[in-house]
Amino acid sequence: MTHLHRGHVFHISGRPTVEDAAQSLVSIPDGVLAIDDAGTIVYCGEFESLPSDLEGAETHDHRPGFLLPGFVDAHIHFPQTYAGDAYGGGQLLEWLDLCVFPSESRFADPEFAQHAAEAFCSRRIATGTTAAMVFGSAFPHAQDALFSETLKRGLRVVSGRGIQTTGPASAAALITSEEDAIRLTSEEIDKWHASDTGDVNTALIHVAVVPRFSLAVTTRTLKDLGELYDSVRDRGVYFHSHLNENNRPGTGEVATTLAEYEVETYLDTYDGKFLPGSQVGGKSFLGPRAILAHSVHCQDSELARMAETGTSIAHCPTSQQFLGSGTMPWKRTVASGVNIAIGSDFGGGDECLLTRVLGDAFKVHISEAGDDGVSMHPAELLFTGTLAGARALDMENRIGNFDEGKEADFLVIDPAGWPPLAGLVNHGTRSDDPILARDQTLFGLLMAMREPAIAHVYVQGRRVSG
């Protein structure tokens, strides 16, 4: 049975880059999504232009609410479900040592991990995150809980166990042998990748190879993981890690990585060139299903290589402020041609709601120095939180906007659920120019939205609930 969802539709149509997002922004004040039994969008357009063969379908009238594509979080940490807002008295490396490693170690308790999986999925639904790249737990039972609960709720996930084969004493519970790192990762792929349908092109559940970052593994780990990844690439397995997050002189993540590996660029360690002098030591992880979080302090050659290989960046402005990591240069990174999706990085970030993270992106980039400062167009914000994320997950043919034939992942936003948003929508000043007025409405919607305004969340046309 076909279902009609009526409301003010906003989405980015087609396959634009972020620079073309404004030209691809679709706004339909009295719009409708028609969704068939398979959860596929068969029509998106004006309600008054609804094809005759769809008239009489069951109608869900969400007016005066809004219909947006489901948000895609390109970087969030499952084992940090209870580590948000953690005070470590320092930047990234100190915070990991004092807050994160001890918190993640608690997932050794299966009951605790199950409780966290339930809370994590409920939080995703509350914030309208229908798809996510999730940095996973080191413990297989915790990953089993995450995948099982995600499937139970009907959400999309790409995740992999966090791999560590070296680290400080505070991470001892998370560290495995070199052999177990490969064995456990291989077992997770075989057990969970596309396990719900058996087909990566239709599955909701996907697995990634996820070393925490280069400082948490050895050259042997990178070599062995590279060989494993090379053997499963054609199965649609993903790669995910961190890159160029903290550049504190001498003692930060970037400087320490370059010194320990004796490489020319941090990216080289993921590109198979992890031996001294950036000599090739193994296979590259880069490609269309690779997402590298942060990428704040990239060299030009690193951005060019990511763009060349189709590797995406998960931009995490909230956590970059929270941990004092700096600001990813927006104009320079966009100009490189690399795809930039948005990531909450919770709990490095202290916010799961992606519109709040997009709000932080707007603030930090308008505040970049001199000519680097840019006022991001609201369509660029919407693109970064939806279609760019779908592209990063190599699922742009399935989700990310309301183009006909795609799977219906969408949100119903009811301004009445959050009175400050209702006030802005109903009484905010609008330009006489209809295009600018449209943009002002979308901007206000994205900036003022809070969780209570997210009335309904749908994945593949099916409503999911917390």
PDB file of C-alpha atoms in Angstrom, residues 62-349:
ATOM      1  CA  HIS A  62       2.130  16.584   8.837  1.00  0.00           C
ATOM      2  CA  ARG A  63       1.388  20.217   8.014  1.00  0.00           C
ATOM      3  CA  PRO A  64       2.551  22.723   9.129  1.00  0.00           C
ATOM      4  CA  GLY A  65       5.515  20.472   9.741  1.00  0.00           C
ATOM      5  CA  PHE A  66       8.584  19.859   7.584  1.00  0.00           C
ATOM      6  CA  LEU A  67       9.916  16.765   5.825  1.00  0.00           C
ATOM      7  CA  LEU A  68      13.711  16.427   5.735  1.00  0.00           C
ATOM      8  CA  PRO A  69      15.984  13.538   4.702  1.00  0.00           C
ATOM      9  CA  GLY A  70      17.269  11.506   7.629  1.00  0.00           C
ATOM     10  CA  PHE A  71      20.539  12.776   9.052  1.00  0.00           C
ATOM     11  CA  VAL A  72      23.755  10.840   8.396  1.00  0.00           C
ATOM     12  CA  ASP A  73      26.378  10.967  11.145  1.00  0.00           C
ATOM     13  CA  ALA A  74      29.718  10.148   9.541  1.00  0.00           C
ATOM     14  CA  HIS A  75      31.576   9.715  12.846  1.00  0.00           C
ATOM     15  CA  ILE A  76      30.234   8.775  16.273  1.00  0.00           C
ATOM     16  CA  HIS A  77      31.596   6.502  19.033  1.00  0.00           C
ATOM     17  CA  PHE A  78      29.405   3.744  20.466  1.00  0.00           C
ATOM     18  CA  PRO A  79      31.685   2.920  23.441  1.00  0.00           C
ATOM     19  CA  GLN A  80      31.630   6.606  24.405  1.00  0.00           C
ATOM     20  CA  THR A  81      27.855   6.578  24.929  1.00  0.00           C
ATOM     21  CA  TYR A  82      28.423   7.565  28.549  1.00  0.00           C
ATOM     22  CA  ALA A  83      31.606   9.583  28.015  1.00  0.00           C
ATOM     23  CA  GLY A  84      30.115  12.825  26.700  1.00  0.00           C
ATOM     24  CA  ASP A  85      31.082  16.052  28.477  1.00  0.00           C
ATOM     25  CA  ALA A  86      34.017  14.261  30.112  1.00  0.00           C
ATOM     26  CA  TYR A  87      36.671  16.501  31.641  1.00  0.00           C
ATOM     27  CA  GLY A  88      40.222  15.345  31.168  1.00  0.00           C
ATOM     28  CA  GLY A  89      42.147  18.504  31.929  1.00  0.00           C
ATOM     29  CA  GLY A  90      43.809  18.602  28.530  1.00  0.00           C
ATOM     30  CA  GLN A  91      43.468  18.040  24.818  1.00  0.00           C
ATOM     31  CA  LEU A  92      43.010  14.873  22.776  1.00  0.00           C
ATOM     32  CA  LEU A  93      45.728  12.572  24.130  1.00  0.00           C
ATOM     33  CA  GLU A  94      45.172  13.528  27.777  1.00  0.00           C
ATOM     34  CA  TRP A  95      41.396  13.156  27.369  1.00  0.00           C
ATOM     35  CA  LEU A  96      41.825   9.685  25.871  1.00  0.00           C
ATOM     36  CA  ASP A  97      44.058   8.601  28.733  1.00  0.00           C
ATOM     37  CA  LEU A  98      41.990  10.001  31.593  1.00  0.00           C
ATOM     38  CA  CYS A  99      38.416   9.725  30.287  1.00  0.00           C
ATOM     39  CA  VAL A 100      37.906   7.613  27.192  1.00  0.00           C
ATOM     40  CA  PHE A 101      40.029   4.522  27.666  1.00  0.00           C
ATOM     41  CA  PRO A 102      38.621   3.922  31.186  1.00  0.00           C
ATOM     42  CA  SER A 103      35.068   4.559  29.972  1.00  0.00           C
ATOM     43  CA  GLU A 104      35.383   2.248  26.975  1.00  0.00           C
ATOM     44  CA  SER A 105      36.894  -0.474  29.173  1.00  0.00           C
ATOM     45  CA  ARG A 106      33.585  -0.754  31.065  1.00  0.00           C
ATOM     46  CA  PHE A 107      32.077  -2.349  27.945  1.00  0.00           C
ATOM     47  CA  ALA A 108      33.868  -5.550  28.974  1.00  0.00           C
ATOM     48  CA  ASP A 109      30.731  -6.141  31.054  1.00  0.00           C
ATOM     49  CA  PRO A 110      28.107  -7.617  28.673  1.00  0.00           C
ATOM     50  CA  GLU A 111      25.184  -6.252  30.681  1.00  0.00           C
ATOM     51  CA  PHE A 112      26.665  -2.763  30.643  1.00  0.00           C
ATOM     52  CA  ALA A 113      27.317  -3.030  26.896  1.00  0.00           C
ATOM     53  CA  GLN A 114      23.732  -4.111  26.211  1.00  0.00           C
ATOM     54  CA  HIS A 115      22.366  -1.199  28.202  1.00  0.00           C
ATOM     55  CA  ALA A 116      24.629   1.150  26.261  1.00  0.00           C
ATOM     56  CA  ALA A 117      23.506  -0.302  22.912  1.00  0.00           C
ATOM     57  CA  GLU A 118      19.894   0.367  23.814  1.00  0.00           C
ATOM     58  CA  ALA A 119      20.671   3.903  24.953  1.00  0.00           C
ATOM     59  CA  PHE A 120      22.789   4.570  21.877  1.00  0.00           C
ATOM     60  CA  CYS A 121      20.039   3.516  19.462  1.00  0.00           C
ATOM     61  CA  SER A 122      17.387   5.456  21.368  1.00  0.00           C
ATOM     62  CA  ARG A 123      19.579   8.539  21.166  1.00  0.00           C
ATOM     63  CA  ARG A 124      20.015   8.084  17.424  1.00  0.00           C
ATOM     64  CA  ILE A 125      16.252   7.963  16.921  1.00  0.00           C
ATOM     65  CA  ALA A 126      15.671  10.981  19.163  1.00  0.00           C
ATOM     66  CA  THR A 127      18.136  13.012  17.097  1.00  0.00           C
ATOM     67  CA  GLY A 128      16.925  11.812  13.688  1.00  0.00           C
ATOM     68  CA  THR A 129      20.163  10.046  12.769  1.00  0.00           C
ATOM     69  CA  THR A 130      18.924   7.348  10.418  1.00  0.00           C
ATOM     70  CA  ALA A 131      22.377   6.262   9.182  1.00  0.00           C
ATOM     71  CA  ALA A 132      25.764   6.427  10.859  1.00  0.00           C
ATOM     72  CA  MET A 133      29.398   5.407  10.679  1.00  0.00           C
ATOM     73  CA  VAL A 134      29.946   4.152  14.205  1.00  0.00           C
ATOM     74  CA  PHE A 135      33.322   3.653  15.812  1.00  0.00           C
ATOM     75  CA  GLY A 136      32.765   0.419  17.694  1.00  0.00           C
ATOM     76  CA  SER A 137      33.783  -1.235  20.928  1.00  0.00           C
ATOM     77  CA  ALA A 138      36.856  -3.412  21.316  1.00  0.00           C
ATOM     78  CA  PHE A 139      34.684  -6.177  22.791  1.00  0.00           C
ATOM     79  CA  PRO A 140      32.879  -8.555  20.397  1.00  0.00           C
ATOM     80  CA  HIS A 141      29.893  -9.016  22.713  1.00  0.00           C
ATOM     81  CA  ALA A 142      29.402  -5.240  22.773  1.00  0.00           C
ATOM     82  CA  GLN A 143      29.468  -5.113  18.973  1.00  0.00           C
ATOM     83  CA  ASP A 144      26.962  -7.963  18.869  1.00  0.00           C
ATOM     84  CA  ALA A 145      24.700  -5.905  21.131  1.00  0.00           C
ATOM     85  CA  LEU A 146      25.093  -2.832  18.924  1.00  0.00           C
ATOM     86  CA  PHE A 147      24.304  -4.643  15.677  1.00  0.00           C
ATOM     87  CA  SER A 148      21.413  -6.601  17.195  1.00  0.00           C
ATOM     88  CA  GLU A 149      19.817  -3.533  18.757  1.00  0.00           C
ATOM     89  CA  THR A 150      20.306  -1.457  15.604  1.00  0.00           C
ATOM     90  CA  LEU A 151      18.595  -4.137  13.543  1.00  0.00           C
ATOM     91  CA  LYS A 152      15.808  -4.434  16.091  1.00  0.00           C
ATOM     92  CA  ARG A 153      15.165  -0.683  15.847  1.00  0.00           C
ATOM     93  CA  GLY A 154      15.325  -0.667  12.039  1.00  0.00           C
ATOM     94  CA  LEU A 155      18.210   1.803  11.738  1.00  0.00           C
ATOM     95  CA  ARG A 156      21.179   1.839   9.365  1.00  0.00           C
ATOM     96  CA  VAL A 157      24.680   1.354  10.684  1.00  0.00           C
ATOM     97  CA  VAL A 158      28.241   0.885   9.513  1.00  0.00           C
ATOM     98  CA  SER A 159      30.465  -0.123  12.412  1.00  0.00           C
ATOM     99  CA  GLY A 160      33.554  -2.073  13.332  1.00  0.00           C
ATOM    100  CA  ARG A 161      35.280  -3.033  16.544  1.00  0.00           C
ATOM    101  CA  GLY A 162      37.857  -0.493  17.689  1.00  0.00           C
ATOM    102  CA  ILE A 163      41.239  -2.078  17.004  1.00  0.00           C
ATOM    103  CA  GLN A 164      44.186  -1.425  19.314  1.00  0.00           C
ATOM    104  CA  THR A 165      47.405  -3.420  19.540  1.00  0.00           C
ATOM    105  CA  THR A 166      49.432  -0.878  21.508  1.00  0.00           C
ATOM    106  CA  GLY A 167      48.766   1.961  23.897  1.00  0.00           C
ATOM    107  CA  PRO A 168      49.115   3.312  27.433  1.00  0.00           C
ATOM    108  CA  ALA A 169      48.265   1.417  30.598  1.00  0.00           C
ATOM    109  CA  SER A 170      44.848   3.086  30.740  1.00  0.00           C
ATOM    110  CA  ALA A 171      43.929   1.258  27.494  1.00  0.00           C
ATOM    111  CA  ALA A 172      45.130  -2.172  28.604  1.00  0.00           C
ATOM    112  CA  ALA A 173      41.653  -3.727  28.563  1.00  0.00           C
ATOM    113  CA  LEU A 174      41.138  -2.590  24.957  1.00  0.00           C
ATOM    114  CA  ILE A 175      44.420  -3.918  23.547  1.00  0.00           C
ATOM    115  CA  THR A 176      44.634  -7.289  21.802  1.00  0.00           C
ATOM    116  CA  SER A 177      47.476  -9.281  20.317  1.00  0.00           C
ATOM    117  CA  GLU A 178      48.321  -8.818  16.667  1.00  0.00           C
ATOM    118  CA  GLU A 179      46.777 -12.194  15.863  1.00  0.00           C
ATOM    119  CA  ASP A 180      43.546 -11.497  17.749  1.00  0.00           C
ATOM    120  CA  ALA A 181      43.186  -8.095  16.104  1.00  0.00           C
ATOM    121  CA  ILE A 182      42.941  -9.782  12.704  1.00  0.00           C
ATOM    122  CA  ARG A 183      40.929 -12.755  13.889  1.00  0.00           C
ATOM    123  CA  LEU A 184      38.280 -10.727  15.717  1.00  0.00           C
ATOM    124  CA  THR A 185      37.930  -8.263  12.848  1.00  0.00           C
ATOM    125  CA  SER A 186      37.567 -11.071  10.303  1.00  0.00           C
ATOM    126  CA  GLU A 187      35.001 -12.825  12.473  1.00  0.00           C
ATOM    127  CA  GLU A 188      32.978  -9.624  12.831  1.00  0.00           C
ATOM    128  CA  ILE A 189      32.908  -9.154   9.062  1.00  0.00           C
ATOM    129  CA  ASP A 190      31.804 -12.736   8.465  1.00  0.00           C
ATOM    130  CA  LYS A 191      29.149 -12.590  11.184  1.00  0.00           C
ATOM    131  CA  TRP A 192      27.578  -9.185  10.630  1.00  0.00           C
ATOM    132  CA  HIS A 193      28.377  -7.630   7.258  1.00  0.00           C
ATOM    133  CA  ALA A 194      25.076  -7.469   5.307  1.00  0.00           C
ATOM    134  CA  SER A 195      23.765 -10.104   7.714  1.00  0.00           C
ATOM    135  CA  ASP A 196      20.186  -8.822   7.585  1.00  0.00           C
ATOM    136  CA  THR A 197      19.616  -9.343   3.850  1.00  0.00           C
ATOM    137  CA  GLY A 198      22.734 -11.091   2.585  1.00  0.00           C
ATOM    138  CA  ASP A 199      23.220  -8.338   0.006  1.00  0.00           C
ATOM    139  CA  VAL A 200      25.310  -5.217   0.634  1.00  0.00           C
ATOM    140  CA  ASN A 201      23.112  -3.315  -1.816  1.00  0.00           C
ATOM    141  CA  THR A 202      20.000  -3.794   0.319  1.00  0.00           C
ATOM    142  CA  ALA A 203      21.378  -4.327   3.831  1.00  0.00           C
ATOM    143  CA  LEU A 204      20.977  -2.001   6.797  1.00  0.00           C
ATOM    144  CA  ILE A 205      23.905  -3.587   8.659  1.00  0.00           C
ATOM    145  CA  HIS A 206      27.480  -3.113   7.442  1.00  0.00           C
ATOM    146  CA  VAL A 207      30.930  -3.672   8.926  1.00  0.00           C
ATOM    147  CA  ALA A 208      34.041  -1.498   8.802  1.00  0.00           C
ATOM    148  CA  VAL A 209      37.699  -2.118   9.584  1.00  0.00           C
ATOM    149  CA  VAL A 210      38.403   0.419  12.343  1.00  0.00           C
ATOM    150  CA  PRO A 211      41.862   0.917  13.857  1.00  0.00           C
ATOM    151  CA  ARG A 212      41.458   3.651  16.486  1.00  0.00           C
ATOM    152  CA  PHE A 213      44.244   5.720  14.964  1.00  0.00           C
ATOM    153  CA  SER A 214      47.795   5.118  13.869  1.00  0.00           C
ATOM    154  CA  LEU A 215      49.209   5.584  17.377  1.00  0.00           C
ATOM    155  CA  ALA A 216      47.005   2.732  18.648  1.00  0.00           C
ATOM    156  CA  VAL A 217      48.416   0.130  16.249  1.00  0.00           C
ATOM    157  CA  THR A 218      51.773  -1.076  14.947  1.00  0.00           C
ATOM    158  CA  THR A 219      53.206  -1.381  11.473  1.00  0.00           C
ATOM    159  CA  ARG A 220      52.491  -5.099  11.683  1.00  0.00           C
ATOM    160  CA  THR A 221      48.842  -4.359  12.482  1.00  0.00           C
ATOM    161  CA  LEU A 222      48.587  -1.987   9.537  1.00  0.00           C
ATOM    162  CA  LYS A 223      50.178  -4.543   7.242  1.00  0.00           C
ATOM    163  CA  ASP A 224      47.941  -7.415   8.367  1.00  0.00           C
ATOM    164  CA  LEU A 225      44.782  -5.299   8.423  1.00  0.00           C
ATOM    165  CA  GLY A 226      45.623  -3.995   4.963  1.00  0.00           C
ATOM    166  CA  GLU A 227      45.839  -7.531   3.628  1.00  0.00           C
ATOM    167  CA  LEU A 228      42.565  -8.430   5.313  1.00  0.00           C
ATOM    168  CA  TYR A 229      40.867  -5.323   3.956  1.00  0.00           C
ATOM    169  CA  ASP A 230      42.183  -5.945   0.466  1.00  0.00           C
ATOM    170  CA  SER A 231      40.605  -9.407   0.597  1.00  0.00           C
ATOM    171  CA  VAL A 232      37.151  -8.069   1.569  1.00  0.00           C
ATOM    172  CA  ARG A 233      36.950  -4.822  -0.423  1.00  0.00           C
ATOM    173  CA  ASP A 234      34.813  -6.470  -3.080  1.00  0.00           C
ATOM    174  CA  ARG A 235      32.317  -7.431  -0.360  1.00  0.00           C
ATOM    175  CA  GLY A 236      31.663  -3.758   0.318  1.00  0.00           C
ATOM    176  CA  VAL A 237      33.436  -3.609   3.690  1.00  0.00           C
ATOM    177  CA  TYR A 238      34.324  -0.115   4.933  1.00  0.00           C
ATOM    178  CA  PHE A 239      37.377   1.538   6.497  1.00  0.00           C
ATOM    179  CA  HIS A 240      37.223   4.161   9.228  1.00  0.00           C
ATOM    180  CA  SER A 241      39.714   5.925  11.477  1.00  0.00           C
ATOM    181  CA  HIS A 242      40.988   9.312  12.662  1.00  0.00           C
ATOM    182  CA  LEU A 243      43.348  11.664  10.816  1.00  0.00           C
ATOM    183  CA  ASN A 244      45.172  14.899  11.651  1.00  0.00           C
ATOM    184  CA  GLU A 245      43.005  15.811  14.624  1.00  0.00           C
ATOM    185  CA  ASN A 246      45.323  17.507  17.126  1.00  0.00           C
ATOM    186  CA  ASN A 247      48.412  19.416  16.008  1.00  0.00           C
ATOM    187  CA  ARG A 248      49.833  20.632  19.320  1.00  0.00           C
ATOM    188  CA  PRO A 249      53.515  21.306  18.589  1.00  0.00           C
ATOM    189  CA  GLY A 250      55.810  18.469  19.579  1.00  0.00           C
ATOM    190  CA  THR A 251      53.413  16.472  21.753  1.00  0.00           C
ATOM    191  CA  GLY A 252      50.114  16.363  19.857  1.00  0.00           C
ATOM    192  CA  GLU A 253      48.638  13.515  17.835  1.00  0.00           C
ATOM    193  CA  VAL A 254      49.975  14.663  14.453  1.00  0.00           C
ATOM    194  CA  ALA A 255      53.518  15.365  15.625  1.00  0.00           C
ATOM    195  CA  THR A 256      53.687  12.122  17.597  1.00  0.00           C
ATOM    196  CA  THR A 257      52.437  10.077  14.649  1.00  0.00           C
ATOM    197  CA  LEU A 258      54.949  11.607  12.242  1.00  0.00           C
ATOM    198  CA  ALA A 259      57.775  11.040  14.735  1.00  0.00           C
ATOM    199  CA  GLU A 260      56.885   7.469  15.649  1.00  0.00           C
ATOM    200  CA  TYR A 261      56.325   6.291  12.081  1.00  0.00           C
ATOM    201  CA  GLU A 262      58.959   8.566  10.516  1.00  0.00           C
ATOM    202  CA  VAL A 263      56.614   9.307   7.623  1.00  0.00           C
ATOM    203  CA  GLU A 264      56.072  12.416   5.546  1.00  0.00           C
ATOM    204  CA  THR A 265      52.329  12.630   6.121  1.00  0.00           C
ATOM    205  CA  TYR A 266      49.883  11.125   8.599  1.00  0.00           C
ATOM    206  CA  LEU A 267      47.741   9.909   5.683  1.00  0.00           C
ATOM    207  CA  ASP A 268      50.642   7.773   4.470  1.00  0.00           C
ATOM    208  CA  THR A 269      50.080   5.417   7.409  1.00  0.00           C
ATOM    209  CA  TYR A 270      46.632   4.542   6.005  1.00  0.00           C
ATOM    210  CA  ASP A 271      47.822   4.553   2.407  1.00  0.00           C
ATOM    211  CA  GLY A 272      50.162   1.592   2.814  1.00  0.00           C
ATOM    212  CA  LYS A 273      53.232   3.832   3.190  1.00  0.00           C
ATOM    213  CA  PHE A 274      53.802   3.390   6.917  1.00  0.00           C
ATOM    214  CA  LEU A 275      57.502   2.516   6.906  1.00  0.00           C
ATOM    215  CA  PRO A 276      60.227   5.132   7.597  1.00  0.00           C
ATOM    216  CA  GLY A 277      60.506   7.667   4.822  1.00  0.00           C
ATOM    217  CA  SER A 278      56.939   6.800   3.768  1.00  0.00           C
ATOM    218  CA  GLN A 279      58.120   3.621   2.138  1.00  0.00           C
ATOM    219  CA  VAL A 280      55.427   1.166   1.105  1.00  0.00           C
ATOM    220  CA  GLY A 281      54.862  -1.542   3.679  1.00  0.00           C
ATOM    221  CA  GLY A 282      51.422  -2.838   2.786  1.00  0.00           C
ATOM    222  CA  LYS A 283      48.057  -2.225   1.181  1.00  0.00           C
ATOM    223  CA  SER A 284      46.161   1.071   1.145  1.00  0.00           C
ATOM    224  CA  PHE A 285      42.861   1.486   2.976  1.00  0.00           C
ATOM    225  CA  LEU A 286      41.783   4.536   0.966  1.00  0.00           C
ATOM    226  CA  GLY A 287      38.796   4.486  -1.376  1.00  0.00           C
ATOM    227  CA  PRO A 288      35.093   5.271  -1.787  1.00  0.00           C
ATOM    228  CA  ARG A 289      34.139   3.360   1.372  1.00  0.00           C
ATOM    229  CA  ALA A 290      36.806   4.973   3.549  1.00  0.00           C
ATOM    230  CA  ILE A 291      35.957   7.798   5.956  1.00  0.00           C
ATOM    231  CA  LEU A 292      38.621   9.643   7.933  1.00  0.00           C
ATOM    232  CA  ALA A 293      37.410  11.728  10.845  1.00  0.00           C
ATOM    233  CA  HIS A 294      38.578  15.275  11.560  1.00  0.00           C
ATOM    234  CA  SER A 295      41.287  15.972   8.946  1.00  0.00           C
ATOM    235  CA  VAL A 296      41.805  19.371  10.551  1.00  0.00           C
ATOM    236  CA  HIS A 297      45.496  19.790   9.836  1.00  0.00           C
ATOM    237  CA  CYS A 298      45.944  18.170   6.421  1.00  0.00           C
ATOM    238  CA  GLN A 299      48.766  18.908   4.035  1.00  0.00           C
ATOM    239  CA  ASP A 300      47.746  19.756   0.476  1.00  0.00           C
ATOM    240  CA  SER A 301      49.078  16.415  -0.719  1.00  0.00           C
ATOM    241  CA  GLU A 302      46.863  14.571   1.757  1.00  0.00           C
ATOM    242  CA  LEU A 303      43.717  16.360   0.610  1.00  0.00           C
ATOM    243  CA  ALA A 304      44.625  15.701  -3.010  1.00  0.00           C
ATOM    244  CA  ARG A 305      45.171  12.006  -2.310  1.00  0.00           C
ATOM    245  CA  MET A 306      41.842  11.678  -0.507  1.00  0.00           C
ATOM    246  CA  ALA A 307      40.045  13.388  -3.369  1.00  0.00           C
ATOM    247  CA  GLU A 308      41.855  11.187  -5.906  1.00  0.00           C
ATOM    248  CA  THR A 309      40.845   7.965  -4.137  1.00  0.00           C
ATOM    249  CA  GLY A 310      37.273   8.996  -3.269  1.00  0.00           C
ATOM    250  CA  THR A 311      38.011   8.919   0.459  1.00  0.00           C
ATOM    251  CA  SER A 312      35.683  11.145   2.522  1.00  0.00           C
ATOM    252  CA  ILE A 313      36.232  13.385   5.526  1.00  0.00           C
ATOM    253  CA  ALA A 314      33.959  13.309   8.565  1.00  0.00           C
ATOM    254  CA  HIS A 315      34.072  16.936   9.694  1.00  0.00           C
ATOM    255  CA  CYS A 316      33.541  17.219  13.465  1.00  0.00           C
ATOM    256  CA  PRO A 317      33.473  20.919  14.402  1.00  0.00           C
ATOM    257  CA  THR A 318      31.865  20.388  17.804  1.00  0.00           C
ATOM    258  CA  SER A 319      34.529  18.013  19.113  1.00  0.00           C
ATOM    259  CA  GLN A 320      37.273  20.072  17.510  1.00  0.00           C
ATOM    260  CA  GLN A 321      36.171  22.948  19.725  1.00  0.00           C
ATOM    261  CA  PHE A 322      35.603  20.730  22.760  1.00  0.00           C
ATOM    262  CA  LEU A 323      39.124  19.277  22.594  1.00  0.00           C
ATOM    263  CA  GLY A 324      40.904  22.379  21.326  1.00  0.00           C
ATOM    264  CA  SER A 325      41.896  20.722  18.068  1.00  0.00           C
ATOM    265  CA  GLY A 326      41.487  23.764  15.828  1.00  0.00           C
ATOM    266  CA  THR A 327      39.283  24.440  12.828  1.00  0.00           C
ATOM    267  CA  MET A 328      39.278  22.445   9.605  1.00  0.00           C
ATOM    268  CA  PRO A 329      39.797  25.132   6.910  1.00  0.00           C
ATOM    269  CA  TRP A 330      36.513  25.021   5.003  1.00  0.00           C
ATOM    270  CA  LYS A 331      37.390  26.823   1.764  1.00  0.00           C
ATOM    271  CA  ARG A 332      40.710  25.041   1.347  1.00  0.00           C
ATOM    272  CA  THR A 333      39.255  21.621   2.051  1.00  0.00           C
ATOM    273  CA  VAL A 334      36.281  22.126  -0.267  1.00  0.00           C
ATOM    274  CA  ALA A 335      38.600  23.383  -3.002  1.00  0.00           C
ATOM    275  CA  SER A 336      40.556  20.122  -2.854  1.00  0.00           C
ATOM    276  CA  GLY A 337      37.514  18.249  -4.134  1.00  0.00           C
ATOM    277  CA  VAL A 338      37.265  15.833  -1.220  1.00  0.00           C
ATOM    278  CA  ASN A 339      33.766  14.946  -0.013  1.00  0.00           C
ATOM    279  CA  ILE A 340      33.013  16.426   3.427  1.00  0.00           C
ATOM    280  CA  ALA A 341      30.292  14.890   5.581  1.00  0.00           C
ATOM    281  CA  ILE A 342      29.385  15.888   9.133  1.00  0.00           C
ATOM    282  CA  GLY A 343      30.216  13.901  12.243  1.00  0.00           C
ATOM    283  CA  SER A 344      29.086  14.466  15.812  1.00  0.00           C
ATOM    284  CA  ASP A 345      32.094  12.588  17.251  1.00  0.00           C
ATOM    285  CA  PHE A 346      30.137  12.017  20.444  1.00  0.00           C
ATOM    286  CA  GLY A 347      31.636  11.689  23.076  1.00  0.00           C
ATOM    287  CA  GLY A 348      34.592  13.754  21.855  1.00  0.00           C
ATOM    288  CA  GLY A 349      31.859  16.132  20.868  1.00  0.00           C
TER     289      GLY A 349
END
